[in-house]
CSV table of C-alpha atoms in Angstrom, one decimal:
chain,number,residue,atom,x,y,z
A,260,MET,CA,-4.5,198.5,174.7
A,261,VAL,CA,-2.1,201.2,175.8
A,262,SER,CA,0.1,198.5,177.5
A,263,ILE,CA,0.1,196.5,174.1
A,264,LEU,CA,1.0,199.5,172.2
A,265,PHE,CA,3.8,200.3,174.8
A,266,LEU,CA,5.2,196.8,174.5
A,267,VAL,CA,5.1,196.8,170.7
A,268,VAL,CA,7.0,200.3,170.8
A,269,ALA,CA,9.5,199.0,173.3
A,270,LEU,CA,10.3,195.9,171.3
A,271,PHE,CA,10.6,198.1,168.0
A,272,LEU,CA,13.2,200.3,169.9
A,273,LEU,CA,15.0,197.3,171.1
A,274,TYR,CA,14.9,195.4,167.8
A,275,ALA,CA,15.7,198.3,165.4
A,276,ILE,CA,16.1,201.9,166.6
A,277,ILE,CA,18.7,201.3,169.3
A,278,PRO,CA,21.0,199.0,167.3
A,279,SER,CA,20.9,201.4,164.4
A,280,ILE,CA,21.9,204.3,166.6
A,281,ALA,CA,24.6,202.2,168.3
A,282,ALA,CA,26.0,201.4,164.8
A,283,ARG,CA,25.5,204.6,162.9
A,284,TRP,CA,26.5,207.1,165.7
A,285,PHE,CA,28.9,205.2,167.7
A,286,GLY,CA,30.4,202.5,165.3
A,287,PHE,CA,29.5,199.8,167.5
A,288,GLY,CA,30.0,196.4,165.7
A,289,VAL,CA,30.7,198.1,162.3
A,290,PHE,CA,33.5,199.6,160.2
A,291,ARG,CA,32.7,203.1,159.0
A,292,LYS,CA,35.9,204.9,158.7
A,293,SER,CA,39.8,204.6,159.0
A,294,ARG,CA,42.4,206.4,160.8
A,295,THR,CA,44.7,206.5,157.9
A,296,ARG,CA,46.3,209.8,156.8
A,297,HIS,CA,46.0,209.8,153.0
A,298,GLU,CA,43.6,206.9,152.1
A,299,VAL,CA,39.9,207.2,151.3
A,300,ALA,CA,37.5,204.5,150.0
A,301,PHE,CA,34.7,204.9,147.6
A,302,THR,CA,31.9,202.3,147.9
A,303,PHE,CA,28.8,202.0,145.7
A,304,ASP,CA,25.3,200.6,146.6
A,305,ASP,CA,22.3,199.3,144.9
A,306,GLY,CA,23.7,197.8,141.7
A,307,PRO,CA,24.6,196.3,139.5
A,308,ASP,CA,22.9,198.4,137.0
A,309,PRO,CA,23.0,197.6,133.1
A,310,ILE,CA,23.4,201.2,132.2
A,311,TYR,CA,25.3,203.0,134.8
A,312,THR,CA,27.6,200.3,136.4
A,313,PRO,CA,29.6,199.8,133.1
A,314,GLN,CA,30.0,203.6,132.9
A,315,LEU,CA,31.3,203.7,136.4
A,316,LEU,CA,33.6,200.8,135.9
A,317,ASP,CA,35.0,202.5,132.7
A,318,LEU,CA,35.7,205.7,134.8
A,319,LEU,CA,37.4,203.7,137.7
A,320,LYS,CA,39.5,201.9,135.1
A,321,THR,CA,40.7,205.3,133.6
A,322,TYR,CA,41.9,206.5,136.9
A,323,LYS,CA,43.1,203.2,138.2
A,324,ILE,CA,41.0,203.4,141.2
A,325,LYS,CA,39.7,200.2,143.1
A,326,ALA,CA,36.2,200.5,144.9
A,327,ALA,CA,33.9,198.3,146.6
A,328,PHE,CA,30.6,197.5,145.3
A,329,PHE,CA,27.6,196.3,147.7
A,330,VAL,CA,25.5,194.6,145.4
A,331,VAL,CA,21.8,193.6,145.7
A,332,GLY,CA,21.6,189.9,145.2
A,333,SER,CA,18.6,189.7,143.1
A,334,LYS,CA,20.2,192.2,140.6
A,335,ALA,CA,23.4,190.3,140.6
A,336,GLU,CA,21.4,187.2,139.5
A,337,ARG,CA,20.1,189.3,136.6
A,338,PHE,CA,23.3,190.8,135.6
A,339,PRO,CA,26.2,188.1,136.4
A,340,GLU,CA,28.4,189.5,133.7
A,341,LEU,CA,28.8,192.8,135.7
A,342,ILE,CA,29.7,190.9,138.8
A,343,LEU,CA,32.3,189.0,136.8
A,344,ARG,CA,33.6,192.3,135.4
A,345,MET,CA,33.8,194.0,139.0
A,346,HIS,CA,35.9,190.9,140.2
A,347,GLN,CA,38.3,190.6,137.2
A,348,GLU,CA,39.0,194.5,137.5
A,349,GLY,CA,40.1,194.2,141.0
A,350,HIS,CA,37.1,195.6,142.9
A,351,LEU,CA,35.7,194.3,146.1
A,352,ILE,CA,32.3,192.8,146.0
A,353,GLY,CA,29.9,193.1,149.1
A,354,ILE,CA,26.4,192.3,149.8
A,355,HIS,CA,23.6,194.7,150.2
A,356,ASN,CA,20.9,192.1,150.9
A,357,TYR,CA,19.1,190.1,148.4
A,358,VAL,CA,16.4,192.7,147.9
A,359,HIS,CA,16.6,196.3,148.9
A,360,ARG,CA,14.5,196.2,152.1
A,361,SER,CA,15.1,197.7,155.6
A,362,ASN,CA,16.5,195.2,158.1
A,363,TRP,CA,14.0,196.8,160.4
A,364,PHE,CA,11.1,194.8,158.9
A,365,LEU,CA,12.9,191.5,158.1
A,366,THR,CA,13.3,188.7,160.5
A,367,PRO,CA,16.8,187.6,161.5
A,368,TRP,CA,16.4,184.2,159.6
A,369,THR,CA,15.0,186.0,156.5
A,370,ILE,CA,18.3,188.2,156.4
A,371,ARG,CA,20.5,185.3,157.0
A,372,ARG,CA,18.7,183.3,154.1
A,373,HIS,CA,19.1,186.4,151.8
A,374,LEU,CA,22.7,186.9,152.7
A,375,ASP,CA,23.6,183.2,152.1
A,376,ARG,CA,21.8,183.1,148.8
A,377,SER,CA,23.5,186.4,147.5
A,378,ALA,CA,26.9,185.2,148.9
A,379,SER,CA,26.5,181.8,147.3
A,380,PHE,CA,25.7,183.3,143.9
A,381,ILE,CA,28.7,185.7,143.9
A,382,GLU,CA,31.0,182.9,145.0
A,383,ASN,CA,29.9,180.8,142.0
A,384,ILE,CA,30.8,183.5,139.6
A,385,THR,CA,33.9,184.8,141.3
A,386,GLY,CA,35.3,181.9,143.3
A,387,VAL,CA,35.3,184.2,146.4
A,388,ARG,CA,32.6,184.3,149.0
A,389,PRO,CA,31.7,187.8,150.1
A,390,VAL,CA,32.5,188.8,153.8
A,391,TYR,CA,31.4,192.4,153.7
A,392,TYR,CA,27.9,193.5,154.3
A,393,ARG,CA,26.1,196.7,154.2
A,394,PRO,CA,22.4,196.6,155.1
A,395,PRO,CA,20.1,198.9,153.1
A,396,TRP,CA,20.0,202.5,154.3
A,397,GLY,CA,22.5,201.4,156.9
A,398,LEU,CA,19.7,200.3,159.3
A,399,THR,CA,20.4,197.4,161.5
A,400,ASN,CA,18.5,195.2,163.8
A,401,LEU,CA,19.6,193.6,166.9
A,402,PHE,CA,20.5,190.3,165.6
A,403,ASP,CA,22.6,191.8,162.8
A,404,PHE,CA,25.6,191.9,165.2
A,405,LEU,CA,25.4,188.0,165.4
A,406,LEU,CA,26.4,188.1,161.8
A,407,ARG,CA,29.9,189.2,162.6
A,408,GLN,CA,31.2,185.6,162.8
A,409,THR,CA,30.7,185.5,158.9
A,410,PHE,CA,30.3,189.1,157.8
A,411,LEU,CA,32.0,192.5,158.6
A,412,ILE,CA,29.1,195.2,158.5
A,413,VAL,CA,30.5,198.2,156.6
A,414,LEU,CA,28.7,201.5,157.0
A,415,TRP,CA,30.3,205.0,155.9
A,416,SER,CA,31.4,208.4,157.0
A,417,VAL,CA,30.7,210.5,154.0
A,418,MET,CA,27.1,210.6,152.4
A,419,VAL,CA,26.2,213.2,149.9
A,420,GLY,CA,22.6,212.4,148.8
A,421,ASP,CA,23.7,211.3,145.2
A,422,TRP,CA,20.3,209.3,144.8
A,423,ARG,CA,18.5,212.5,143.9
A,424,SER,CA,19.1,214.4,140.7
A,425,LYS,CA,18.5,217.8,142.2
A,426,GLY,CA,21.5,220.1,141.8
A,427,GLY,CA,23.2,217.6,139.3
A,428,SER,CA,26.9,216.8,139.2
A,429,GLU,CA,28.1,220.1,140.4
A,430,ALA,CA,26.3,219.7,143.7
A,431,ILE,CA,27.7,216.2,144.2
A,432,LYS,CA,31.2,217.4,143.4
A,433,THR,CA,31.0,220.3,145.9
A,434,ARG,CA,29.7,218.1,148.8
A,435,LEU,CA,32.2,215.3,148.2
A,436,LEU,CA,35.2,217.8,148.1
A,437,GLN,CA,33.9,219.5,151.2
A,438,LYS,CA,33.2,216.4,153.2
A,439,ILE,CA,36.0,214.0,152.2
A,440,GLN,CA,38.8,213.6,154.8
A,441,PRO,CA,41.5,211.3,155.5
A,442,GLY,CA,40.2,207.8,156.2
A,443,ALA,CA,36.7,208.5,154.8
A,444,VAL,CA,34.4,205.8,153.6
A,445,ILE,CA,32.3,207.4,150.9
A,446,VAL,CA,28.9,205.8,150.0
A,447,LEU,CA,27.4,206.7,146.6
A,448,HIS,CA,25.2,204.8,144.3
A,449,ASP,CA,25.3,203.2,140.9
A,450,SER,CA,21.7,202.5,140.4
A,451,GLY,CA,18.7,204.8,140.7
A,452,GLU,CA,15.9,202.2,141.0
A,453,THR,CA,15.4,201.9,144.6
A,454,PHE,CA,12.5,203.7,146.6
A,455,GLY,CA,13.1,207.5,146.9
A,456,ALA,CA,15.9,207.6,144.1
A,457,ASN,CA,15.9,209.2,140.7
A,458,ARG,CA,16.3,207.0,137.7
A,459,ASP,CA,19.1,209.1,136.3
A,460,ALA,CA,20.9,210.1,139.5
A,461,PRO,CA,23.8,207.7,139.0
A,462,LEU,CA,24.7,209.7,135.7
A,463,HIS,CA,25.2,212.8,137.7
A,464,THR,CA,27.4,210.8,140.3
A,465,ILE,CA,29.7,209.5,137.4
A,466,GLN,CA,30.0,213.0,136.0
A,467,ALA,CA,31.0,214.3,139.3
A,468,LEU,CA,33.4,211.7,140.1
A,469,ASP,CA,35.3,212.5,136.8
A,470,GLN,CA,36.1,215.8,138.3
A,471,VAL,CA,36.6,214.6,142.0
A,472,PHE,CA,39.1,211.8,141.3
A,473,PRO,CA,41.8,214.0,139.9
A,474,ALA,CA,41.2,216.7,142.4
A,475,LEU,CA,41.7,214.1,145.2
A,476,LEU,CA,44.7,212.6,143.6
A,477,ALA,CA,46.2,216.1,143.2
A,478,LYS,CA,45.8,216.6,146.9
A,479,GLY,CA,47.9,213.4,147.6
A,480,TYR,CA,45.0,211.1,148.5
A,481,THR,CA,45.1,207.4,147.6
A,482,CYS,CA,41.8,205.8,146.8
A,483,VAL,CA,41.7,202.1,147.9
A,484,ARG,CA,39.4,199.2,148.5
A,485,ILE,CA,37.9,199.1,152.1
A,486,ASP,CA,39.5,195.8,152.9
A,487,GLU,CA,42.8,197.6,152.5
A,488,MET,CA,41.8,200.3,155.1
A,489,ILE,CA,40.9,197.8,157.8
A,490,PRO,CA,44.1,197.0,159.9
A,491,PHE,CA,45.2,194.0,161.4
A,492,GLN,CA,43.7,193.6,165.0
A,493,LYS,CA,44.9,191.2,167.6
A,494,PRO,CA,42.5,188.4,168.5
A,495,ALA,CA,40.5,189.0,171.5
A,496,ILE,CA,42.4,186.2,173.2
A,497,GLU,CA,46.1,186.3,172.6
A,498,ARG,CA,47.4,183.1,171.4
A,499,LYS,CA,49.6,181.5,174.3
A,500,LEU,CA,52.0,179.0,173.0
A,501,SER,CA,53.3,176.3,175.2
A,502,ARG,CA,56.9,175.4,175.5
A,503,LYS,CA,56.3,172.2,173.6
A,504,LYS,CA,54.6,174.0,170.8
A,505,ARG,CA,57.3,176.8,170.7
A,506,LEU,CA,60.0,174.0,170.4
A,507,LEU,CA,58.1,172.3,167.6
A,508,ILE,CA,57.9,175.5,165.8
A,509,TYR,CA,61.3,176.3,166.3
A,510,LEU,CA,62.5,172.9,165.0
A,511,TRP,CA,60.2,173.1,162.2
A,512,MET,CA,61.5,176.5,161.0
A,513,GLN,CA,65.0,175.1,161.1
A,514,TRP,CA,64.2,172.1,158.9
A,515,GLU,CA,62.5,174.5,156.5
A,516,LYS,CA,65.7,176.6,156.2
A,517,ALA,CA,67.6,173.6,155.6
A,518,PHE,CA,65.0,172.4,152.9
A,519,HIS,CA,65.1,175.7,151.1
A,520,ALA,CA,69.0,175.7,151.2
A,521,VAL,CA,69.3,172.1,149.8
A,522,PHE,CA,66.7,172.6,147.1
A,523,HIS,CA,67.5,176.3,146.3
A,524,VAL,CA,64.1,177.7,147.3
A,525,ARG,CA,64.2,181.5,147.0
A,526,THR,CA,62.1,184.5,147.8
A,527,ILE,CA,60.8,186.1,144.7
A,528,ASP,CA,60.7,189.7,146.4
A,529,ARG,CA,62.5,190.6,149.7
A,530,ASN,CA,60.1,193.5,150.2
A,531,ASN,CA,57.0,190.9,150.1
A,532,PRO,CA,58.6,187.5,151.0
A,533,PHE,CA,55.2,185.7,151.2
A,534,LEU,CA,56.0,183.3,148.5
A,535,ASN,CA,59.2,181.3,147.9
A,536,ILE,CA,59.8,179.5,144.4
A,537,ARG,CA,62.1,177.2,142.5
A,538,VAL,CA,62.0,175.8,139.0
A,539,CYS,CA,61.7,172.1,138.9
A,540,THR,CA,60.6,169.2,136.8
A,541,TYR,CA,57.0,168.1,137.6
A,542,ARG,CA,56.9,164.4,138.5
A,543,GLY,CA,53.2,164.0,139.2
A,544,LYS,CA,50.2,162.9,137.2
A,545,THR,CA,48.8,165.1,134.4
A,546,ILE,CA,46.9,168.3,135.8
A,547,GLN,CA,44.0,169.4,133.5
A,548,LEU,CA,43.7,173.1,133.8
A,549,THR,CA,40.6,175.1,133.5
A,550,ASN,CA,41.6,176.9,130.4
A,551,GLY,CA,42.2,173.8,128.4
A,552,GLU,CA,45.9,173.4,128.9
A,553,SER,CA,47.7,170.7,131.0
A,554,ILE,CA,50.8,170.3,133.1
A,555,GLN,CA,52.3,166.8,132.5
A,556,LYS,CA,55.1,164.7,133.9
A,557,GLY,CA,58.4,166.1,132.6
A,558,ASP,CA,57.3,169.7,132.2
A,559,TYR,CA,59.2,172.4,133.9
A,560,VAL,CA,57.1,174.3,136.4
A,561,VAL,CA,57.7,177.1,139.1
A,562,GLU,CA,57.1,175.4,142.4
A,563,LEU,CA,55.4,177.6,145.0
A,564,HIS,CA,56.2,177.6,148.7
A,565,PHE,CA,54.5,179.8,151.3
A,566,ASN,CA,56.8,181.5,153.7
A,567,ASN,CA,55.4,179.8,156.7
A,568,GLU,CA,57.2,182.0,159.3
A,569,LEU,CA,55.5,184.9,157.9
A,570,LEU,CA,52.2,182.9,157.5
A,571,MET,CA,52.2,182.2,161.2
A,572,GLN,CA,52.7,185.9,162.0
A,573,MET,CA,49.8,186.8,159.6
A,574,ALA,CA,47.6,184.0,161.3
A,575,THR,CA,48.4,185.3,164.7
A,576,GLN,CA,47.2,188.8,164.0
A,577,ALA,CA,44.2,187.8,161.8
A,578,ARG,CA,40.7,188.4,163.2
A,579,SER,CA,39.5,185.2,161.5
A,580,SER,CA,40.2,182.5,159.2
A,581,ILE,CA,38.4,184.4,156.4
A,582,HIS,CA,40.5,187.6,157.2
A,583,LEU,CA,43.8,185.3,157.0
A,584,ALA,CA,42.5,183.9,153.6
A,585,VAL,CA,41.8,187.5,152.3
A,586,GLN,CA,45.3,188.5,153.3
A,587,MET,CA,46.8,185.6,151.8
A,588,ILE,CA,45.1,186.2,148.4
A,589,ARG,CA,46.2,189.9,148.2
A,590,ALA,CA,49.9,189.0,149.1
A,591,THR,CA,49.8,186.2,146.4
A,592,GLU,CA,48.1,188.6,143.9
A,593,GLN,CA,50.7,191.3,144.2
A,594,LEU,CA,53.6,188.7,143.5
A,595,LEU,CA,52.2,187.0,140.5
A,596,PRO,CA,53.4,189.5,138.0
A,597,GLN,CA,56.8,189.4,139.4
A,598,ILE,CA,56.8,185.5,139.1
A,599,LEU,CA,55.7,186.0,135.5
A,600,GLU,CA,58.5,188.4,134.9
A,601,PHE,CA,61.0,185.8,136.5
A,602,ILE,CA,59.7,183.3,134.2
A,603,VAL,CA,60.1,185.5,131.1
A,604,HIS,CA,63.8,186.1,131.9
A,605,HIS,CA,64.6,182.6,132.9
A,606,PRO,CA,66.9,180.7,130.5
A,607,TYR,CA,64.1,178.0,130.0
A,608,ARG,CA,61.2,180.6,129.8
A,609,ASP,CA,59.9,178.6,126.7
A,610,LYS,CA,59.7,175.4,128.5
A,611,ILE,CA,58.1,176.4,131.9
A,612,LYS,CA,54.5,175.5,131.7
A,613,GLY,CA,53.3,177.2,134.7
A,614,LEU,CA,53.1,177.5,138.5
A,615,TYR,CA,52.2,174.6,140.8
A,616,GLY,CA,51.9,174.0,144.6
A,617,ILE,CA,50.3,171.9,147.2
A,618,THR,CA,48.3,173.4,150.1
A,619,MET,CA,45.3,173.1,152.3
A,620,ILE,CA,44.8,176.9,152.4
A,621,TYR,CA,43.5,177.2,148.8
A,622,ARG,CA,40.3,179.4,149.4
A,623,GLY,CA,40.2,182.1,146.9
A,624,SER,CA,42.9,180.8,144.6
A,625,ARG,CA,40.4,180.3,141.8
A,626,GLN,CA,39.9,184.0,141.7
A,627,LEU,CA,43.5,184.5,140.8
A,628,GLY,CA,43.2,182.2,137.8
A,629,PHE,CA,44.4,178.9,139.5
A,630,THR,CA,42.9,175.5,138.9
A,631,VAL,CA,42.3,173.5,142.1
A,632,ALA,CA,42.7,169.9,141.7
A,633,ASP,CA,42.5,166.7,144.0
A,634,LEU,CA,45.9,165.3,144.9
A,635,PRO,CA,46.0,161.7,143.8
A,636,LYS,CA,45.6,159.1,146.4
A,637,GLY,CA,48.6,157.4,147.7
A,638,LEU,CA,51.8,157.5,150.0
A,639,PHE,CA,52.7,160.9,148.7
A,640,SER,CA,49.1,162.2,149.4
A,641,SER,CA,49.1,160.7,152.9
A,642,CYS,CA,52.5,162.3,153.8
A,643,SER,CA,51.5,165.7,152.4
A,644,LYS,CA,48.3,165.5,154.5
A,645,LEU,CA,50.3,164.9,157.7
A,646,TYR,CA,52.9,167.4,156.7
A,647,LEU,CA,50.2,170.1,156.1
A,648,ARG,CA,48.1,169.3,159.1
A,649,PHE,CA,51.2,169.6,161.4
A,650,LEU,CA,51.9,173.1,159.7
A,651,LEU,CA,48.3,174.1,160.2
A,652,TYR,CA,48.5,173.2,163.9
A,653,ALA,CA,51.6,175.5,164.1
A,654,VAL,CA,50.5,178.5,162.2
A,655,HIS,CA,46.7,178.6,162.6
A,656,PRO,CA,45.3,180.9,165.6
A,657,GLN,CA,43.1,178.0,166.6
A,658,GLY,CA,45.3,175.1,165.2
A,659,LEU,CA,44.5,172.5,167.6
A,660,GLN,CA,40.7,173.2,167.4
A,661,ARG,CA,40.7,173.4,163.6
A,662,LEU,CA,42.2,170.0,163.4
A,663,GLN,CA,39.4,168.5,165.6
A,664,THR,CA,36.7,170.1,163.5
A,665,LYS,CA,35.8,170.2,159.8
A,666,THR,CA,38.3,167.5,159.2
A,667,ASN,CA,36.7,166.8,155.7
A,668,LEU,CA,37.9,170.3,154.7
A,669,LEU,CA,41.5,169.6,155.8
A,670,ILE,CA,42.6,167.9,152.7
A,671,PRO,CA,45.6,169.0,150.5
A,672,LYS,CA,44.9,170.3,147.2
A,673,ILE,CA,46.9,171.1,144.0
A,674,ILE,CA,46.9,174.7,142.8
A,675,ALA,CA,48.2,175.3,139.3
A,676,ILE,CA,48.1,178.0,136.6
A,677,SER,CA,49.7,178.0,133.2
A,678,THR,CA,52.2,180.5,132.0
A,679,ASN,CA,49.9,181.6,129.2
A,680,GLU,CA,47.1,182.3,131.8
A,681,LEU,CA,49.5,184.2,133.9
A,682,MET,CA,50.3,186.3,130.8
A,683,LYS,CA,46.8,186.9,130.0
A,684,ARG,CA,45.7,187.9,133.5
A,685,TYR,CA,48.9,189.8,134.8
A,686,PRO,CA,50.3,191.4,131.7
A,687,ILE,CA,53.9,193.1,132.1
A,688,ASP,CA,56.1,195.3,130.1
A,689,ILE,CA,58.8,193.0,129.1
A,690,GLN,CA,62.0,194.9,129.3
A,691,PRO,CA,65.5,193.5,128.6
A,692,LYS,CA,67.4,192.4,131.6
A,693,HIS,CA,70.5,194.4,131.6
A,694,SER,CA,72.3,192.7,134.4
A,695,SER,CA,71.7,189.9,136.9
A,696,GLN,CA,71.9,192.4,139.7
A,697,GLU,CA,68.6,193.8,138.7
A,698,MET,CA,66.7,190.6,140.1
A,699,VAL,CA,66.8,189.6,143.7
A,700,PHE,CA,68.6,186.6,142.6
A,701,SER,CA,69.9,185.0,139.3
A,702,SER,CA,67.5,182.8,137.4
A,703,GLU,CA,70.2,180.1,137.0
A,704,HIS,CA,70.5,179.7,140.9
A,705,ILE,CA,66.8,178.7,141.3
A,706,PHE,CA,66.6,175.8,139.0
A,707,GLU,CA,66.9,172.3,140.7
A,708,GLY,CA,69.9,173.2,142.7
A,709,LYS,CA,72.0,174.8,140.0
């Protein structure tokens, strides 16, 4: 009897206690704080809540702060409108399990099933599959570390017990201002329905933050999403390029420079040269956009081109293909308002129907408002496929292996968004253009070679 009890205790230590200590105390296999000097990240667990989450989102909007929400999957299914609002207002959405139960008492396959169900539901709403995960109470088990191929486990460095109402908002404010340091990841809660919490506790948290946010901003802190705090890391195995591949890449880049020169493809922002553009006449079949508009043959469009040299650098530094996709989405999102400003000041602004591009890396583009459509079969489609597959071989960290696996996913797609949808999603202050030198380049020099 004693030996059986000893075996049970030993297995529980191995399965639950030791992994949690390794993660919480030593940061093994998890992200819990950053080394940045002036940035902090606010994260919120246990929601969404129909009463307190909208109030919190209103407060974040007031101070123009982006946060991360680790949502309970079953609650997300009950309140999908709150998930959509989080996404539309620029917040990061992570997973806090499907139900709020400790991983100590769940089997690995149950956790995996709960995560996949939650992730799929959120992806159906937002178009983006979550890659960040925070286990309830921060308790991990031995097999959670195997999730790192799909999810990054995020814990915290600052916790102030805001799930209890004792002390009210003043106590929460005092603790936060005492504990927050550069690089901190702060865990708070926008729901009081979990075990051990007070139902009205989030109200005190929101009231405290209304005082904490201006105090932190006055001290020079910047509040960011956690994905902005996680730096690029070199892959475990440095990508070694053969002479043949280096020569192919060099020749490719020279061809690309010549193409840009001939067709007057230009960078929209020299400080963020991720996207190149040109205005041209659309020559393909009609594209039906999700907002009911369409781009038809003969319409003027802004054609999008990735900066493939920069993309190759990003791919080399990315930890995974998911991380690369996140970086691409962020870079594109930052440039869309500038592209809209370019359209507004273009001589043909009233004729430009929208943005258009062809790519195999379209994951997450729907969240930015793009329609993703199949490329019509034919010679152009076949050539585009060969072109983009070669490009993937050159720029992707596992280019050759990627080409040999999941070939059904390596199909070029059309991405497009109308000018009206851009204006709706990325409103800008339209100011008169005083001189052509205020833009990186003149609009007239980016239209079909003019």
